[in-house]
CSV table of C-alpha atoms in Angstrom, one decimal:
chain,number,residue,atom,x,y,z
Z,1,MET,CA,-23.6,28.0,1.9
Z,2,LYS,CA,-26.5,26.1,2.4
Z,3,THR,CA,-26.0,23.7,-0.7
Z,4,PHE,CA,-22.7,23.4,-0.1
Z,5,LEU,CA,-23.7,22.0,2.9
Z,6,ASN,CA,-26.3,19.6,1.6
Z,7,LYS,CA,-24.4,18.2,-0.8
Z,8,ARG,CA,-21.6,17.6,1.6
Z,9,LEU,CA,-23.8,15.7,3.9
Z,10,LEU,CA,-25.9,13.5,0.9
Z,11,GLY,CA,-21.9,12.0,0.1
Z,12,PHE,CA,-22.2,11.2,3.2
Z,13,ILE,CA,-25.8,9.7,3.5
Z,14,ILE,CA,-26.7,8.6,0.7
Z,15,PRO,CA,-23.7,6.6,-0.2
Z,16,ASN,CA,-24.0,4.7,2.7
Z,17,PHE,CA,-28.0,4.1,2.5
Z,18,ILE,CA,-27.5,3.1,-1.6
Z,19,VAL,CA,-24.8,0.2,-0.4
Z,20,ILE,CA,-26.6,-0.9,3.5
Z,21,THR,CA,-29.9,-1.3,1.3
Z,22,ILE,CA,-27.7,-3.6,-1.1
Z,23,ILE,CA,-25.9,-5.4,1.5
Z,24,GLY,CA,-29.6,-5.8,3.1
Z,25,ILE,CA,-31.4,-6.9,-0.7
Z,26,ASN,CA,-28.2,-9.0,-1.8
Z,27,LYS,CA,-29.2,-10.9,1.3
Z,28,MET,CA,-33.0,-10.9,1.2
Z,29,ILE,CA,-32.5,-12.6,-2.3
Z,30,ASN,CA,-29.4,-14.3,-1.5
Z,31,PRO,CA,-30.4,-16.1,0.8
Z,32,LEU,CA,-28.8,-19.5,0.5
Z,33,SER,CA,-25.6,-17.7,1.0
Z,34,GLY,CA,-25.0,-18.4,4.8
Z,35,GLY,CA,-23.7,-15.6,5.9
Z,36,VAL,CA,-21.3,-15.3,2.8
Z,37,LEU,CA,-19.5,-12.8,2.6
Z,38,VAL,CA,-18.0,-11.7,-1.4
Z,39,PHE,CA,-15.3,-10.0,-2.8
Z,40,SER,CA,-18.0,-7.1,-4.4
Z,41,GLU,CA,-18.9,-6.4,-0.9
Z,42,PHE,CA,-15.9,-5.4,0.6
Z,43,VAL,CA,-14.5,-4.5,-2.5
Z,44,ILE,CA,-16.4,-3.5,-5.2
Z,45,LEU,CA,-19.3,-1.4,-2.8
Z,46,PRO,CA,-17.0,0.5,-1.2
Z,47,ILE,CA,-15.4,2.1,-4.3
Z,48,LEU,CA,-19.0,2.7,-5.2
Z,49,MET,CA,-19.6,4.0,-2.4
Z,50,GLY,CA,-16.8,6.2,-3.2
Z,51,ILE,CA,-17.1,7.1,-6.4
Z,52,MET,CA,-21.1,8.2,-4.6
Z,53,SER,CA,-19.3,10.3,-2.9
Z,54,SER,CA,-17.6,11.8,-5.2
Z,55,TRP,CA,-20.2,13.2,-7.7
Z,56,PHE,CA,-22.3,15.0,-3.9
Z,57,TRP,CA,-18.7,17.0,-3.6
Z,58,LYS,CA,-17.4,17.2,-7.0
Z,59,ALA,CA,-18.9,21.0,-7.3
Z,60,LEU,CA,-16.9,21.6,-3.3
Z,61,LYS,CA,-14.1,21.0,-5.2
Z,62,VAL,CA,-12.7,18.9,-2.2
Z,63,LYS,CA,-9.0,19.5,-1.6
Z,64,SER,CA,-6.8,15.4,-1.8
Z,65,GLY,CA,-6.3,15.4,3.0
Z,66,SER,CA,-9.9,16.2,2.9
Z,67,LEU,CA,-11.6,13.5,0.4
Z,68,VAL,CA,-9.1,11.1,1.8
Z,69,GLY,CA,-10.7,12.2,5.5
Z,70,TYR,CA,-14.0,12.1,4.5
Z,71,SER,CA,-13.6,8.4,3.1
Z,72,ILE,CA,-12.4,7.9,5.8
Z,73,LEU,CA,-15.7,8.8,7.7
Z,74,ASN,CA,-17.5,7.3,4.7
Z,75,GLY,CA,-15.7,4.5,5.8
Z,76,VAL,CA,-16.5,4.5,9.6
Z,77,ILE,CA,-20.7,5.4,9.1
Z,78,ALA,CA,-20.5,2.0,7.0
Z,79,ILE,CA,-18.6,-0.2,9.3
Z,80,LEU,CA,-21.5,1.7,12.1
Z,81,LEU,CA,-24.0,0.6,10.1
Z,82,SER,CA,-22.7,-2.7,9.9
Z,83,PHE,CA,-22.4,-3.0,13.3
Z,84,ILE,CA,-25.5,-2.0,14.0
Z,85,PHE,CA,-27.6,-3.4,10.9
Z,86,LEU,CA,-25.6,-6.5,9.9
Z,87,GLY,CA,-25.2,-7.6,13.6
Z,88,GLU,CA,-21.1,-7.7,12.5
Z,89,GLY,CA,-18.9,-8.0,15.7
Z,90,SER,CA,-16.8,-5.4,16.7
Z,91,ILE,CA,-12.8,-7.2,16.5
Z,92,CYS,CA,-14.0,-8.2,13.2
Z,93,LEU,CA,-15.0,-4.9,11.8
Z,94,ILE,CA,-11.3,-3.9,13.7
Z,95,ILE,CA,-10.8,-6.9,11.4
Z,96,VAL,CA,-11.8,-5.6,7.7
Z,97,SER,CA,-11.3,-1.6,8.8
Z,98,PRO,CA,-8.1,-1.0,6.8
Z,99,LEU,CA,-9.9,-2.8,3.0
Z,100,ILE,CA,-12.8,-0.9,4.0
Z,101,PHE,CA,-10.9,2.3,4.6
Z,102,ALA,CA,-8.2,1.7,1.3
Z,103,PHE,CA,-11.6,1.0,-0.9
Z,104,VAL,CA,-13.2,4.5,-0.1
Z,105,ILE,CA,-10.5,6.4,-0.4
Z,106,THR,CA,-9.8,4.7,-4.6
Z,107,GLY,CA,-13.5,4.6,-4.9
Z,108,ALA,CA,-13.2,8.5,-4.2
Z,109,PHE,CA,-10.2,9.0,-5.4
Z,110,LEU,CA,-11.4,7.5,-9.0
Z,111,GLY,CA,-14.9,9.9,-9.0
Z,112,ARG,CA,-13.2,12.9,-8.8
Z,113,ALA,CA,-11.0,11.8,-12.0
Z,114,MET,CA,-14.2,10.7,-13.8
Z,115,PHE,CA,-16.1,13.5,-12.7
Z,116,ASN,CA,-13.1,16.1,-13.9
Z,117,ARG,CA,-13.9,14.1,-17.0
Z,118,ASN,CA,-17.1,14.3,-17.2
Z,119,HIS,CA,-17.2,12.0,-19.8
Z,120,LYS,CA,-20.6,10.5,-19.4
Z,121,THR,CA,-20.7,7.4,-22.0
Z,122,LEU,CA,-18.4,6.6,-20.5
Z,123,ASN,CA,-18.4,7.2,-16.5
Z,124,VAL,CA,-21.2,5.2,-16.8
Z,125,SER,CA,-20.5,2.0,-18.0
Z,126,PHE,CA,-17.3,2.0,-15.6
Z,127,VAL,CA,-20.5,1.8,-12.4
Z,128,THR,CA,-22.3,0.4,-14.5
Z,129,LEU,CA,-19.4,-2.9,-15.1
Z,130,LEU,CA,-18.7,-2.9,-11.4
Z,131,LEU,CA,-22.3,-2.9,-10.6
Z,132,ALA,CA,-22.1,-6.1,-13.1
Z,133,ILE,CA,-19.3,-7.6,-11.4
Z,134,PHE,CA,-21.1,-7.4,-7.7
Z,135,ILE,CA,-23.4,-9.1,-8.9
Z,136,VAL,CA,-21.9,-12.3,-11.1
Z,137,ASP,CA,-19.9,-12.0,-7.6
Z,138,SER,CA,-22.9,-11.9,-5.4
Z,139,ILE,CA,-25.0,-15.3,-7.1
Z,140,SER,CA,-21.2,-17.1,-7.7
Z,141,GLU,CA,-20.2,-19.4,-6.1
Z,142,HIS,CA,-17.5,-19.4,-3.2
Z,143,HIS,CA,-15.4,-22.3,-1.7
Z,144,TYR,CA,-12.0,-22.3,-0.1
Z,145,GLU,CA,-10.5,-24.3,2.8
Z,146,ASN,CA,-6.9,-23.5,4.5
Z,147,MET,CA,-4.7,-25.5,7.2
Z,148,VAL,CA,-1.9,-23.6,8.9
Z,149,SER,CA,0.5,-26.1,10.7
Z,150,ASP,CA,3.1,-24.8,13.6
Z,151,GLU,CA,5.0,-26.7,15.7
Z,152,LEU,CA,6.9,-26.1,18.6
Z,153,ILE,CA,10.2,-27.9,21.1
Z,154,ILE,CA,9.2,-29.4,23.8
Z,155,ASN,CA,12.0,-30.5,26.6
Z,156,ALA,CA,10.3,-33.8,27.3
Z,157,LYS,CA,9.3,-37.4,26.9
Z,158,PRO,CA,5.8,-38.0,24.6
Z,159,ASP,CA,5.0,-40.2,27.2
Z,160,LYS,CA,5.0,-37.0,29.2
Z,161,ILE,CA,2.8,-34.9,27.0
Z,162,TRP,CA,0.0,-36.5,25.7
Z,163,LYS,CA,-2.3,-36.4,28.7
Z,164,ASN,CA,-1.1,-32.3,28.4
Z,165,VAL,CA,-2.2,-32.4,24.6
Z,166,VAL,CA,-5.3,-34.4,25.9
Z,167,ALA,CA,-6.6,-32.6,28.2
Z,168,PHE,CA,-5.1,-29.3,30.0
Z,169,GLU,CA,-6.0,-27.0,33.0
Z,170,LYS,CA,-6.4,-23.6,32.7
Z,171,ILE,CA,-4.0,-21.1,30.8
Z,172,LYS,CA,-3.1,-18.5,33.0
Z,173,SER,CA,-0.3,-16.6,31.3
Z,174,PRO,CA,-1.4,-13.1,30.0
Z,175,ASP,CA,-2.4,-12.7,26.1
Z,176,GLN,CA,0.7,-12.1,24.3
Z,177,TYR,CA,-1.3,-11.4,20.8
Z,178,TRP,CA,-2.5,-8.0,20.4
Z,179,LEU,CA,-5.7,-9.0,19.1
Z,180,PHE,CA,-6.1,-11.8,22.6
Z,181,LYS,CA,-5.3,-8.4,24.1
Z,182,VAL,CA,-8.0,-6.5,22.2
Z,183,GLY,CA,-11.0,-8.6,23.6
Z,184,MET,CA,-11.0,-11.8,21.0
Z,185,PRO,CA,-11.3,-14.3,22.6
Z,186,SER,CA,-8.2,-16.7,23.4
Z,187,PRO,CA,-8.4,-20.5,24.3
Z,188,MET,CA,-7.9,-20.9,28.1
Z,189,GLN,CA,-8.9,-24.4,28.3
Z,190,THR,CA,-9.6,-28.3,27.6
Z,191,THR,CA,-11.9,-30.9,28.9
Z,192,VAL,CA,-12.6,-34.3,27.7
Z,193,THR,CA,-15.3,-36.9,27.8
Z,194,ALA,CA,-12.4,-39.8,28.1
Z,195,ASN,CA,-9.2,-41.5,26.4
Z,196,GLU,CA,-10.5,-42.7,23.9
Z,197,ILE,CA,-12.2,-42.4,19.7
Z,198,GLY,CA,-15.3,-40.7,20.0
Z,199,ALA,CA,-15.5,-39.6,23.0
Z,200,GLY,CA,-15.8,-36.0,24.0
Z,201,ARG,CA,-13.5,-32.7,23.9
Z,202,LYS,CA,-14.3,-28.7,24.7
Z,203,CYS,CA,-11.9,-26.5,24.2
Z,204,ILE,CA,-13.0,-22.9,25.9
Z,205,PHE,CA,-12.4,-19.9,25.3
Z,206,SER,CA,-12.1,-16.6,27.7
Z,207,ASN,CA,-14.9,-15.5,26.6
Z,208,GLY,CA,-16.8,-19.0,27.9
Z,209,TYR,CA,-17.5,-19.6,24.6
Z,210,THR,CA,-17.2,-23.9,23.9
Z,211,PHE,CA,-16.1,-25.9,20.6
Z,212,ASP,CA,-17.5,-29.1,20.8
Z,213,GLU,CA,-14.9,-31.2,19.4
Z,214,LYS,CA,-15.3,-35.4,19.0
Z,215,ILE,CA,-12.0,-37.6,19.2
Z,216,VAL,CA,-12.1,-38.8,15.4
Z,217,VAL,CA,-7.5,-40.1,16.2
Z,218,PHE,CA,-6.7,-41.5,19.2
Z,219,ASP,CA,-3.4,-42.7,18.8
Z,220,VAL,CA,-1.6,-42.6,22.7
Z,221,ASN,CA,1.5,-41.0,22.6
Z,222,LYS,CA,2.0,-39.8,18.5
Z,223,ASN,CA,-1.6,-38.1,16.8
Z,224,LEU,CA,-4.3,-36.9,18.8
Z,225,THR,CA,-7.2,-35.8,15.4
Z,226,PHE,CA,-10.3,-34.4,16.6
Z,227,ASP,CA,-13.5,-33.1,14.9
Z,228,ILE,CA,-15.5,-29.8,15.2
Z,229,VAL,CA,-18.9,-30.5,16.0
Z,230,ASN,CA,-20.5,-27.8,17.1
Z,231,GLN,CA,-19.4,-24.4,17.1
Z,232,PRO,CA,-20.2,-21.5,19.7
Z,233,GLN,CA,-22.8,-18.3,17.5
Z,234,ASP,CA,-20.5,-16.0,18.1
Z,235,PRO,CA,-20.9,-13.0,15.5
Z,236,GLU,CA,-16.9,-12.4,15.3
Z,237,ILE,CA,-16.8,-15.9,13.7
Z,238,MET,CA,-20.1,-17.0,12.8
Z,239,GLY,CA,-21.2,-17.8,8.7
Z,240,HIS,CA,-17.3,-16.0,8.6
Z,241,ILE,CA,-15.6,-19.3,9.1
Z,242,ASP,CA,-16.0,-22.6,10.2
Z,243,ILE,CA,-12.7,-24.8,12.1
Z,244,ASP,CA,-13.0,-28.1,10.6
Z,245,ARG,CA,-10.5,-30.2,12.5
Z,246,GLY,CA,-8.2,-29.6,15.0
Z,247,GLN,CA,-4.8,-32.0,15.6
Z,248,PHE,CA,-1.7,-32.4,17.9
Z,249,ILE,CA,0.9,-34.7,16.2
Z,250,LEU,CA,4.7,-35.9,18.8
Z,251,LYS,CA,7.5,-36.7,17.3
Z,252,ASP,CA,9.9,-38.1,19.3
Z,253,ASN,CA,13.0,-36.5,18.3
Z,254,GLY,CA,15.3,-39.8,20.5
Z,255,ASN,CA,17.4,-37.1,22.5
Z,256,GLY,CA,15.0,-36.6,25.7
Z,257,THR,CA,12.8,-33.9,23.2
Z,258,THR,CA,9.6,-34.3,21.5
Z,259,THR,CA,8.1,-31.7,18.3
Z,260,LEU,CA,4.6,-31.1,18.8
Z,261,ILE,CA,3.3,-30.4,16.0
Z,262,GLY,CA,-0.3,-28.7,16.3
Z,263,ASN,CA,-2.6,-28.4,13.2
Z,264,SER,CA,-6.1,-27.1,12.1
Z,265,TRP,CA,-8.4,-27.3,8.8
Z,266,TYR,CA,-10.6,-24.2,8.4
Z,267,LYS,CA,-13.4,-23.1,5.5
Z,268,LEU,CA,-13.5,-18.9,5.3
Z,269,HIS,CA,-16.8,-17.9,4.0
Z,270,VAL,CA,-15.1,-14.4,4.0
Z,271,PHE,CA,-13.5,-13.2,0.3
Z,272,PRO,CA,-11.1,-12.3,-1.1
Z,273,VAL,CA,-8.9,-14.7,0.7
Z,274,TRP,CA,-5.7,-12.8,-0.2
Z,275,TYR,CA,-6.8,-10.2,2.7
Z,276,TYR,CA,-8.9,-12.2,4.9
Z,277,ASP,CA,-6.6,-15.7,5.2
Z,278,LEU,CA,-4.3,-13.8,6.9
Z,279,TRP,CA,-6.0,-12.6,9.7
Z,280,ALA,CA,-7.2,-16.4,9.4
Z,281,GLU,CA,-3.5,-17.6,9.6
Z,282,SER,CA,-3.0,-15.6,12.1
Z,283,VAL,CA,-5.4,-16.0,14.4
Z,284,THR,CA,-5.1,-19.2,14.3
Z,285,ARG,CA,-1.4,-19.1,14.9
Z,286,ASN,CA,-1.6,-18.1,17.9
Z,287,VAL,CA,-4.5,-19.5,19.0
Z,288,HIS,CA,-2.3,-22.9,18.2
Z,289,LEU,CA,0.8,-21.5,20.1
Z,290,ARG,CA,-0.7,-20.0,23.0
Z,291,VAL,CA,-1.7,-23.6,23.8
Z,292,MET,CA,2.0,-25.6,22.5
Z,293,ASP,CA,2.9,-22.6,25.0
Z,294,HIS,CA,0.8,-23.5,27.7
Z,295,ILE,CA,1.6,-27.5,26.8
Z,296,LYS,CA,5.1,-27.3,27.1
Z,297,VAL,CA,4.9,-25.8,29.7
Z,298,LEU,CA,2.6,-28.7,31.7
Z,299,SER,CA,4.7,-30.8,30.6
Z,300,GLU,CA,8.2,-29.6,31.0
Z,301,LYS,CA,7.5,-28.8,35.3
W,1,MET,CA,-6.5,-1.4,-9.5
W,2,ILE,CA,-3.4,-3.0,-6.7
W,3,ALA,CA,-1.3,-0.3,-7.6
W,4,LEU,CA,-5.3,2.2,-6.7
W,5,ILE,CA,-4.8,0.3,-3.9
W,6,TYR,CA,-1.6,0.9,-2.6
W,7,ASP,CA,-2.0,4.5,-3.9
W,8,SER,CA,-4.8,4.5,-1.9
W,9,LEU,CA,-3.4,2.8,1.5
W,10,LEU,CA,0.3,5.9,1.1
W,11,LYS,CA,-2.4,8.8,0.7
W,12,LEU,CA,-4.1,7.3,3.6
W,13,GLN,CA,-0.4,6.6,5.7
W,14,LEU,CA,0.1,10.8,4.8
W,15,ILE,CA,-3.4,12.3,6.1
W,16,VAL,CA,-2.0,10.3,9.6
W,17,PHE,CA,1.5,11.2,9.5
W,18,LYS,CA,2.2,14.0,7.0
W,19,PRO,CA,-0.8,15.3,6.1
W,20,GLU,CA,0.4,18.6,4.2
W,21,LYS,CA,2.3,16.7,1.4
W,22,LEU,CA,-1.0,16.1,-0.1
W,23,ASP,CA,-2.1,19.8,0.2
W,24,TRP,CA,1.6,20.5,-1.4
W,25,PHE,CA,-0.4,17.8,-4.7
W,26,ASP,CA,-3.1,19.9,-5.1
W,27,GLU,CA,-1.0,23.2,-5.1
W,28,LEU,CA,0.8,21.6,-8.0
W,29,GLU,CA,-1.6,19.9,-9.4
W,30,GLU,CA,-3.9,23.6,-9.5
W,31,GLU,CA,-0.3,25.5,-11.3
W,32,ILE,CA,-0.1,22.7,-14.0
W,33,LEU,CA,-3.6,22.8,-15.3
W,34,LYS,CA,-2.6,26.2,-14.7
W,35,TRP,CA,-0.8,25.6,-17.6
W,36,GLU,CA,-2.7,25.8,-21.8
W,37,GLY,CA,-3.6,22.2,-22.6
W,38,THR,CA,-2.7,20.4,-19.5
W,39,THR,CA,-5.4,17.9,-18.4
W,40,VAL,CA,-4.7,14.9,-15.2
W,41,GLN,CA,-6.5,11.9,-14.5
W,42,LEU,CA,-5.3,8.3,-12.3
W,43,HIS,CA,-2.5,7.1,-13.1
W,44,LYS,CA,-2.3,3.7,-14.2
W,45,PHE,CA,0.2,2.8,-11.4
W,46,GLY,CA,-1.5,4.9,-9.1
W,47,GLY,CA,-1.4,8.6,-8.4
W,48,THR,CA,-1.9,11.4,-10.6
W,49,GLN,CA,-1.2,11.3,-14.7
W,50,PHE,CA,-0.4,14.7,-15.9
W,51,ASN,CA,-1.3,15.0,-19.8
W,52,PHE,CA,-0.9,17.9,-22.6
W,53,GLN,CA,-2.9,17.4,-25.6
W,54,ASN,CA,-3.3,13.5,-23.9
W,55,ARG,CA,0.2,12.6,-23.8
W,56,GLU,CA,1.8,12.2,-20.6
W,57,LEU,CA,3.9,15.1,-19.3
W,58,GLY,CA,4.7,13.2,-15.7
W,59,HIS,CA,2.7,11.5,-13.5
W,60,LEU,CA,3.1,11.8,-9.1
W,61,HIS,CA,2.7,8.9,-7.1
W,62,SER,CA,0.8,9.7,-2.9
W,63,ASN,CA,4.8,9.0,-1.5
W,64,GLY,CA,6.1,12.3,-2.9
W,65,VAL,CA,7.8,10.9,-6.3
W,66,LEU,CA,7.0,12.7,-9.5
W,67,ASP,CA,8.2,11.0,-12.2
W,68,ILE,CA,8.4,12.8,-16.4
W,69,LEU,CA,9.4,11.7,-19.5
W,70,PHE,CA,12.1,13.2,-20.9
W,71,SER,CA,15.1,12.7,-23.6
W,72,LYS,CA,17.5,10.6,-23.1
W,73,LYS,CA,20.2,13.6,-23.2
W,74,ILE,CA,17.8,16.2,-21.2
W,75,LYS,CA,17.7,13.3,-18.7
W,76,ALA,CA,21.7,12.7,-19.0
W,77,GLU,CA,22.1,16.7,-18.4
W,78,LEU,CA,19.6,16.7,-14.7
W,79,MET,CA,21.2,13.6,-13.4
W,80,ALA,CA,24.4,14.9,-13.9
W,81,ASP,CA,23.8,18.4,-12.1
W,82,GLY,CA,22.2,15.8,-9.4
W,83,LYS,CA,18.2,17.7,-9.6
W,84,VAL,CA,17.5,14.0,-10.5
W,85,SER,CA,17.4,10.2,-9.5
W,86,GLU,CA,17.2,7.4,-12.2
W,87,HIS,CA,12.9,6.4,-13.0
W,88,HIS,CA,12.7,3.9,-9.4
W,89,VAL,CA,11.7,1.8,-12.5
W,90,PHE,CA,12.6,2.2,-15.5
W,91,ASN,CA,16.2,3.5,-15.5
W,92,LYS,CA,17.8,3.0,-18.9
W,93,SER,CA,14.7,5.6,-20.5
W,94,GLY,CA,13.8,8.7,-20.4
W,95,TRP,CA,12.0,8.6,-17.1
W,96,VAL,CA,13.2,10.5,-14.3
W,97,SER,CA,12.6,10.6,-10.5
W,98,PHE,CA,12.0,14.0,-8.4
W,99,GLN,CA,11.6,12.6,-4.0
W,100,ILE,CA,9.5,15.0,-2.8
W,101,LYS,CA,9.8,15.1,0.4
W,102,ALA,CA,9.5,19.4,1.6
W,103,TYR,CA,7.0,22.1,0.5
W,104,THR,CA,10.2,23.6,-1.1
W,105,ASP,CA,10.8,21.0,-3.3
W,106,VAL,CA,6.8,21.7,-4.9
W,107,LYS,CA,9.0,24.6,-6.6
W,108,ARG,CA,11.5,22.4,-8.2
W,109,ALA,CA,9.4,20.2,-9.3
W,110,LEU,CA,7.1,22.7,-11.0
W,111,GLU,CA,10.4,23.3,-13.0
W,112,LEU,CA,11.0,19.8,-13.4
W,113,MET,CA,7.5,19.7,-15.6
W,114,GLN,CA,7.7,23.1,-17.5
W,115,LEU,CA,10.9,21.5,-19.0
W,116,ALA,CA,8.3,18.8,-19.8
W,117,TYR,CA,5.9,21.1,-20.8
W,118,HIS,CA,7.9,23.3,-23.2
W,119,ARG,CA,9.6,20.0,-24.3
W,120,ALA,CA,6.3,18.9,-25.0
W,121,GLN,CA,4.7,22.2,-26.7
W,122,LYS,CA,7.8,21.5,-29.4
């Protein structure tokens, strides 16, 4: 009974210890990564964690339901360790959790199948292959840029909308997007130092964090483009995403309405992009829409 | 790999909404493993694959769909009885699908797997 209990516990402790150590060592020997979190840290390591756990649990004949439950617990421990030792933000961890759970479960069932067959050469080869992928992926260059565009019709002419695009007073309407409701900062206010190219602009978020911007195109009633020159050192975004540029385009529809287009360009530093870009697009889109809806309300008064 | 991840997400969904199904799947697997010459492995498209002498008899996805390979003649008979449905992808082959929705379906699934097992033994 004692051995069984120990093996069960070791299936949680050892894989988590090994994985957090690998991430720590990887950060130490690869400091130029600048906080980039690669595909293998979210995919290969959780799979390895699941495989290692299954090795400890192989003698316990763990049922499938328990294996899924234990894997979720393992994922929760890994997420908590990331929060404590890697300084990740809580919203980031909400975003990452489905991916971690899915890959830890996959690893656990892979491991169970591997150790049931007990083909040692094959098992060692497979784990070595996963480690090789991890190393190659960790030292490889990762680069991803994207642009998100949204548009909205406003029942006003561009000259009435323009001043609200350049700067606007505090948004008082309640947040609609679920991530804003659970604590992700939402855009609140924009200020500007002057109405000209080169002027400073600030986008202030609900938690007080500020994006410092510099106006690079100031085409009155048509185009406001600004580069982000400084973004807040928030653990939710620091090292994960760089917002590079924002833009508002106003198109006069000739019937008293205007199409307002909001564009944002960003670099993503978390991989795999097929997962994280879904979130980045969703968050960017909801930042756009919160601001653009506010501009619409102010302009249609 | 994507199929394995998808199957893991199905397991995650099951543990939240219908955890007893995972026990039914274990029961099915345990029964099949009692038959001489049978083994299990992960199926390439996610789920558990049942083999007899390293030849696949069928596989169970975590959404409860059990796919079994028969001859087209046996498939036609089973289809005529309404006991199985066309395979969810390969509907022109001898593959059939059987959905495990309730605990009573486990017994029926075992009967179908036994039929495939006896056929493979010949």
